[in-house]
Amino acid sequence: MTILALDYETRSPLDIQQVGLKPYAAKAEITLAAWQVSGGPIQQWDLFEGTGPNTELNELLRDPLVEKRAFNAPFEIEISRVCSGIEPAPSEWVCTMAWAYARAFKGKMADVSRQIGLPDDKQKRADGTRLITKFCAPPYADPMKHPDDWERSRDYNRQDVVAESAIADYLAPFPLTPEERDTWAWDYQVNNRGIPIDLEACHQAIDLAERETEHLLDQIRSLTGVANPNSRDQLLAWLRAQGYPYDDLQKATVERAARDPSPYQRVLELRLM
């Protein structure tokens, strides 16, 4: 069986941690792609070399007889779909991260590599966060103006394939069962499909919550004369003047104080609401 180990580096104006994979990928472009075929030499494509899409890589991705592997494979699947127009079935992929998790390892690739005890030359590079921030997050640094760091990024991309392949080699005596692979493919399809959301109802609920919050704040203003009841310092100063015995407005403190009758009890109840 031909095995393709793959890793992408991408850039997008969106933060994947904030918006999720699909919106991120919709505006992303591949800056680097590194891959290895059945343990052979690492190959790499670089956006800034101006060579266009790599035909060999795309053919491997389209071939249903090639097993594709990546650590956190949904990322590579979605980037392949959006940026290259290739939609291999999830059953053609092995997510090395899921494979490691199924064998009681945990964390990111660097964590799994250390837990397995990979030698230093097989470990993920340590300066990846700095390089990703520099070249993959707006405003993107120009690789031509930072050739040394760009070469480090290229090495980082290649080394991810080395580490991923080493993890897979370690796990090879403990392969995923057909049932485990089916479960992963099912999980991917469920997450990829998402769930139906009534966005209008969500917006209306948010609007109601905001209006009710403003109504409660108006009541606190009326009772206290405090201009900004959301200001901890302003409200705490008023409460202390009324005999409030605490130095904070943490939820547990306010809950405790609101249980006892006092001139400020209603204010505390409104704050809790």
Short mmCIF file of C-alpha atoms in Angstrom, two decimals:
data_model
loop_
_atom_site.label_atom_id
_atom_site.label_comp_id
_atom_site.label_asym_id
_atom_site.label_seq_id
_atom_site.Cartn_x
_atom_site.Cartn_y
_atom_site.Cartn_z
CA MET A 1 0.00 0.00 0.00
CA THR A 2 1.21 3.50 -0.83
CA ILE A 3 1.18 5.80 2.21
CA LEU A 4 1.22 9.57 1.93
CA ALA A 5 2.30 11.52 5.05
CA LEU A 6 1.34 15.17 4.64
CA ASP A 7 1.64 18.49 6.44
CA TYR A 8 0.47 21.94 5.32
CA GLU A 9 1.44 25.39 6.50
CA THR A 10 -1.21 27.95 5.64
CA ARG A 11 -2.08 31.58 6.14
CA SER A 12 -5.48 33.20 6.51
CA PRO A 13 -6.77 36.58 7.70
CA LEU A 14 -8.91 34.69 10.24
CA ASP A 15 -7.82 33.12 13.53
CA ILE A 16 -8.67 29.43 13.45
CA GLN A 17 -8.98 29.38 17.25
CA GLN A 18 -11.67 32.06 17.06
CA VAL A 19 -13.69 31.02 14.00
CA GLY A 20 -13.09 27.29 13.57
CA LEU A 21 -11.70 25.30 10.67
CA LYS A 22 -14.23 25.87 7.90
CA PRO A 23 -14.33 29.71 7.97
CA TYR A 24 -10.55 29.74 8.40
CA ALA A 25 -9.96 27.41 5.44
CA ALA A 26 -12.38 29.35 3.22
CA LYS A 27 -9.96 32.28 3.24
CA ALA A 28 -6.70 30.33 3.57
CA GLU A 29 -3.92 29.63 1.13
CA ILE A 30 -1.21 26.99 1.34
CA THR A 31 2.23 28.51 1.87
CA LEU A 32 4.15 25.26 2.34
CA ALA A 33 3.34 21.61 1.78
CA ALA A 34 5.67 18.81 2.86
CA TRP A 35 5.02 15.14 2.16
CA GLN A 36 6.58 11.72 2.17
CA VAL A 37 5.58 8.69 0.13
CA SER A 38 5.93 5.32 1.84
CA GLY A 39 8.95 6.31 3.90
CA GLY A 40 10.83 7.89 0.99
CA PRO A 41 12.54 11.29 0.92
CA ILE A 42 10.63 14.34 2.17
CA GLN A 43 9.37 16.54 -0.66
CA GLN A 44 8.21 20.13 -0.36
CA TRP A 45 6.23 22.73 -2.26
CA ASP A 46 6.76 26.44 -1.54
CA LEU A 47 4.21 29.08 -2.57
CA PHE A 48 6.96 31.67 -2.97
CA GLU A 49 8.94 29.63 -5.47
CA GLY A 50 6.18 30.36 -7.98
CA THR A 51 5.99 26.82 -9.36
CA GLY A 52 2.20 26.41 -9.22
CA PRO A 53 0.32 23.46 -7.70
CA ASN A 54 2.32 20.28 -7.30
CA THR A 55 0.94 17.72 -9.74
CA GLU A 56 2.43 14.69 -7.98
CA LEU A 57 0.95 15.64 -4.61
CA ASN A 58 -2.48 16.29 -6.10
CA GLU A 59 -2.44 12.95 -7.90
CA LEU A 60 -1.59 11.18 -4.64
CA LEU A 61 -4.42 12.97 -2.87
CA ARG A 62 -6.88 12.00 -5.58
CA ASP A 63 -5.83 8.33 -5.68
CA PRO A 64 -8.32 6.28 -3.59
CA LEU A 65 -5.72 3.52 -3.21
CA VAL A 66 -3.28 5.83 -1.39
CA GLU A 67 -3.62 5.95 2.39
CA LYS A 68 -3.28 9.58 3.51
CA ARG A 69 -1.91 10.36 6.96
CA ALA A 70 -1.66 13.58 8.95
CA PHE A 71 -1.62 14.62 12.57
CA ASN A 72 -5.07 16.16 13.06
CA ALA A 73 -6.10 15.04 9.58
CA PRO A 74 -9.34 17.11 9.35
CA PHE A 75 -7.16 20.18 8.82
CA GLU A 76 -5.33 18.66 5.84
CA ILE A 77 -8.60 17.29 4.44
CA GLU A 78 -10.34 20.68 4.57
CA ILE A 79 -7.33 22.59 3.21
CA SER A 80 -7.01 20.07 0.36
CA ARG A 81 -10.70 20.53 -0.41
CA VAL A 82 -10.74 24.33 -0.35
CA CYS A 83 -7.30 25.17 -1.74
CA SER A 84 -6.80 22.32 -4.20
CA GLY A 85 -10.34 21.21 -5.01
CA ILE A 86 -9.63 17.67 -3.84
CA GLU A 87 -12.13 15.78 -1.69
CA PRO A 88 -10.72 12.37 -0.73
CA ALA A 89 -13.10 10.29 1.35
CA PRO A 90 -12.36 10.28 5.10
CA SER A 91 -12.06 6.49 4.88
CA GLU A 92 -8.86 7.05 2.86
CA TRP A 93 -7.25 8.92 5.77
CA VAL A 94 -5.62 7.88 9.02
CA CYS A 95 -5.48 10.66 11.59
CA THR A 96 -2.24 10.01 13.46
CA MET A 97 -3.46 12.14 16.36
CA ALA A 98 -6.61 10.00 16.76
CA TRP A 99 -4.48 6.88 16.40
CA ALA A 100 -2.18 8.06 19.20
CA TYR A 101 -5.14 9.02 21.39
CA ALA A 102 -6.68 5.59 20.85
CA ARG A 103 -3.46 4.11 22.24
CA ALA A 104 -3.55 6.27 25.40
CA PHE A 105 -1.29 9.15 24.34
CA LYS A 106 -2.53 12.73 24.54
CA GLY A 107 -1.83 16.31 23.56
CA LYS A 108 -0.30 17.97 20.54
CA MET A 109 2.26 16.38 18.23
CA ALA A 110 5.16 17.61 20.37
CA ASP A 111 3.53 16.10 23.47
CA VAL A 112 2.94 12.73 21.83
CA SER A 113 6.50 12.71 20.45
CA ARG A 114 7.91 13.23 23.94
CA GLN A 115 5.60 10.64 25.50
CA ILE A 116 6.70 8.08 22.94
CA GLY A 117 10.33 9.03 23.53
CA LEU A 118 11.29 9.94 19.99
CA PRO A 119 14.94 10.97 19.54
CA ASP A 120 15.66 14.67 19.06
CA ASP A 121 16.07 14.35 15.29
CA LYS A 122 12.51 13.00 15.05
CA GLN A 123 10.92 15.59 17.35
CA LYS A 124 8.79 18.52 16.23
CA ARG A 125 10.76 21.80 16.02
CA ALA A 126 10.38 24.02 19.08
CA ASP A 127 10.20 27.46 17.43
CA GLY A 128 7.06 26.79 15.38
CA THR A 129 4.77 29.19 17.24
CA ARG A 130 7.05 32.15 16.55
CA LEU A 131 7.40 31.28 12.87
CA ILE A 132 3.67 30.67 12.39
CA THR A 133 2.87 34.01 14.01
CA LYS A 134 5.39 35.72 11.76
CA PHE A 135 4.40 34.23 8.41
CA CYS A 136 0.88 32.83 8.84
CA ALA A 137 -0.97 35.51 10.83
CA PRO A 138 -1.70 39.06 9.58
CA PRO A 139 0.25 41.15 8.86
CA TYR A 140 2.19 38.44 7.03
CA ALA A 141 5.95 38.91 6.98
CA ASP A 142 7.48 38.76 3.50
CA PRO A 143 9.58 35.56 3.27
CA MET A 144 11.89 37.25 0.77
CA LYS A 145 12.79 39.86 3.39
CA HIS A 146 13.36 37.26 6.10
CA PRO A 147 15.15 34.43 4.29
CA ASP A 148 16.70 32.86 7.39
CA ASP A 149 13.40 32.60 9.25
CA TRP A 150 11.65 31.42 6.10
CA GLU A 151 14.18 28.61 5.75
CA ARG A 152 13.44 27.73 9.38
CA SER A 153 9.73 27.62 8.47
CA ARG A 154 10.49 25.30 5.58
CA ASP A 155 12.47 23.07 7.93
CA TYR A 156 9.65 23.22 10.50
CA ASN A 157 7.18 22.07 7.84
CA ARG A 158 9.40 19.18 6.74
CA GLN A 159 10.12 18.17 10.32
CA ASP A 160 6.39 17.85 11.06
CA VAL A 161 6.26 15.09 8.46
CA VAL A 162 9.31 13.43 10.03
CA ALA A 163 7.68 13.52 13.47
CA GLU A 164 4.29 12.37 12.20
CA SER A 165 5.86 9.45 10.34
CA ALA A 166 7.94 8.49 13.38
CA ILE A 167 4.80 8.46 15.53
CA ALA A 168 3.04 6.28 12.95
CA ASP A 169 6.04 3.90 12.84
CA TYR A 170 5.93 3.57 16.63
CA LEU A 171 2.19 2.87 16.54
CA ALA A 172 2.40 0.43 13.61
CA PRO A 173 2.40 -2.71 15.82
CA PHE A 174 -0.87 -1.44 17.34
CA PRO A 175 -2.95 -0.51 14.28
CA LEU A 176 -6.39 0.99 14.46
CA THR A 177 -9.03 -1.67 14.12
CA PRO A 178 -11.56 -1.41 11.26
CA GLU A 179 -14.16 -0.42 13.84
CA GLU A 180 -11.93 2.38 15.16
CA ARG A 181 -11.29 3.68 11.65
CA ASP A 182 -15.00 3.61 10.89
CA THR A 183 -15.72 5.48 14.12
CA TRP A 184 -13.18 8.17 13.23
CA ALA A 185 -14.62 8.55 9.72
CA TRP A 186 -18.13 8.78 11.18
CA ASP A 187 -16.97 11.36 13.74
CA TYR A 188 -15.33 13.39 10.96
CA GLN A 189 -18.49 13.34 8.85
CA VAL A 190 -20.68 14.39 11.80
CA ASN A 191 -18.41 17.30 12.68
CA ASN A 192 -17.98 18.27 9.05
CA ARG A 193 -21.75 18.34 8.51
CA GLY A 194 -22.42 20.32 11.68
CA ILE A 195 -25.89 20.77 13.16
CA PRO A 196 -28.81 22.93 12.02
CA ILE A 197 -28.95 26.19 13.93
CA ASP A 198 -31.85 28.66 13.83
CA LEU A 199 -29.69 31.76 13.58
CA GLU A 200 -32.66 34.11 13.72
CA ALA A 201 -33.72 32.59 17.04
CA CYS A 202 -30.14 32.96 18.32
CA HIS A 203 -30.02 36.64 17.35
CA GLN A 204 -33.41 37.25 18.95
CA ALA A 205 -32.30 35.51 22.17
CA ILE A 206 -29.17 37.67 22.30
CA ASP A 207 -31.28 40.78 21.72
CA LEU A 208 -33.66 39.81 24.54
CA ALA A 209 -30.76 39.14 26.90
CA GLU A 210 -29.16 42.49 26.10
CA ARG A 211 -32.44 44.35 26.64
CA GLU A 212 -33.12 42.57 29.93
CA THR A 213 -29.57 43.31 31.10
CA GLU A 214 -30.04 47.01 30.37
CA HIS A 215 -33.38 46.94 32.24
CA LEU A 216 -31.67 45.44 35.30
CA LEU A 217 -28.88 48.02 35.12
CA ASP A 218 -31.48 50.81 34.96
CA GLN A 219 -33.03 49.47 38.17
CA ILE A 220 -29.63 49.48 39.90
CA ARG A 221 -29.02 53.05 38.70
CA SER A 222 -32.41 54.09 40.09
CA LEU A 223 -31.70 52.52 43.49
CA THR A 224 -28.09 53.66 43.85
CA GLY A 225 -27.48 56.71 41.67
CA VAL A 226 -24.36 54.95 40.37
CA ALA A 227 -23.71 56.04 36.79
CA ASN A 228 -22.16 52.75 35.67
CA PRO A 229 -23.35 49.74 37.69
CA ASN A 230 -21.01 47.56 35.63
CA SER A 231 -18.07 49.39 37.21
CA ARG A 232 -16.85 47.31 40.13
CA ASP A 233 -15.28 50.31 41.83
CA GLN A 234 -18.36 52.55 41.50
CA LEU A 235 -20.81 49.95 42.74
CA LEU A 236 -18.53 48.68 45.50
CA ALA A 237 -18.05 52.26 46.79
CA TRP A 238 -21.83 52.71 47.05
CA LEU A 239 -22.30 49.35 48.75
CA ARG A 240 -19.54 50.02 51.29
CA ALA A 241 -21.22 53.33 52.13
CA GLN A 242 -24.40 51.35 52.92
CA GLY A 243 -22.57 48.97 55.28
CA TYR A 244 -21.54 46.19 52.85
CA PRO A 245 -18.81 44.35 54.80
CA TYR A 246 -16.80 42.83 51.94
CA ASP A 247 -14.02 44.13 49.71
CA ASP A 248 -15.06 42.38 46.49
CA LEU A 249 -18.04 41.66 44.25
CA GLN A 250 -17.20 38.09 43.36
CA LYS A 251 -20.26 35.96 42.72
CA ALA A 252 -19.87 33.80 45.84
CA THR A 253 -19.44 36.90 48.01
CA VAL A 254 -22.49 38.63 46.55
CA GLU A 255 -24.59 35.46 46.91
CA ARG A 256 -23.64 35.23 50.59
CA ALA A 257 -24.36 38.90 51.28
CA ALA A 258 -27.69 38.84 49.39
CA ARG A 259 -29.11 36.19 51.73
CA ASP A 260 -29.29 38.62 54.65
CA PRO A 261 -31.80 41.52 54.85
CA SER A 262 -30.00 44.85 54.30
CA PRO A 263 -30.48 48.27 52.67
CA TYR A 264 -28.60 46.96 49.65
CA GLN A 265 -30.14 43.47 49.37
CA ARG A 266 -32.22 44.29 46.27
CA VAL A 267 -29.17 45.79 44.55
CA LEU A 268 -27.24 42.60 45.11
CA GLU A 269 -30.14 40.51 43.81
CA LEU A 270 -30.24 42.63 40.67
CA ARG A 271 -26.49 42.27 40.21
CA LEU A 272 -26.77 38.49 40.48
CA MET A 273 -29.49 38.53 37.82
#
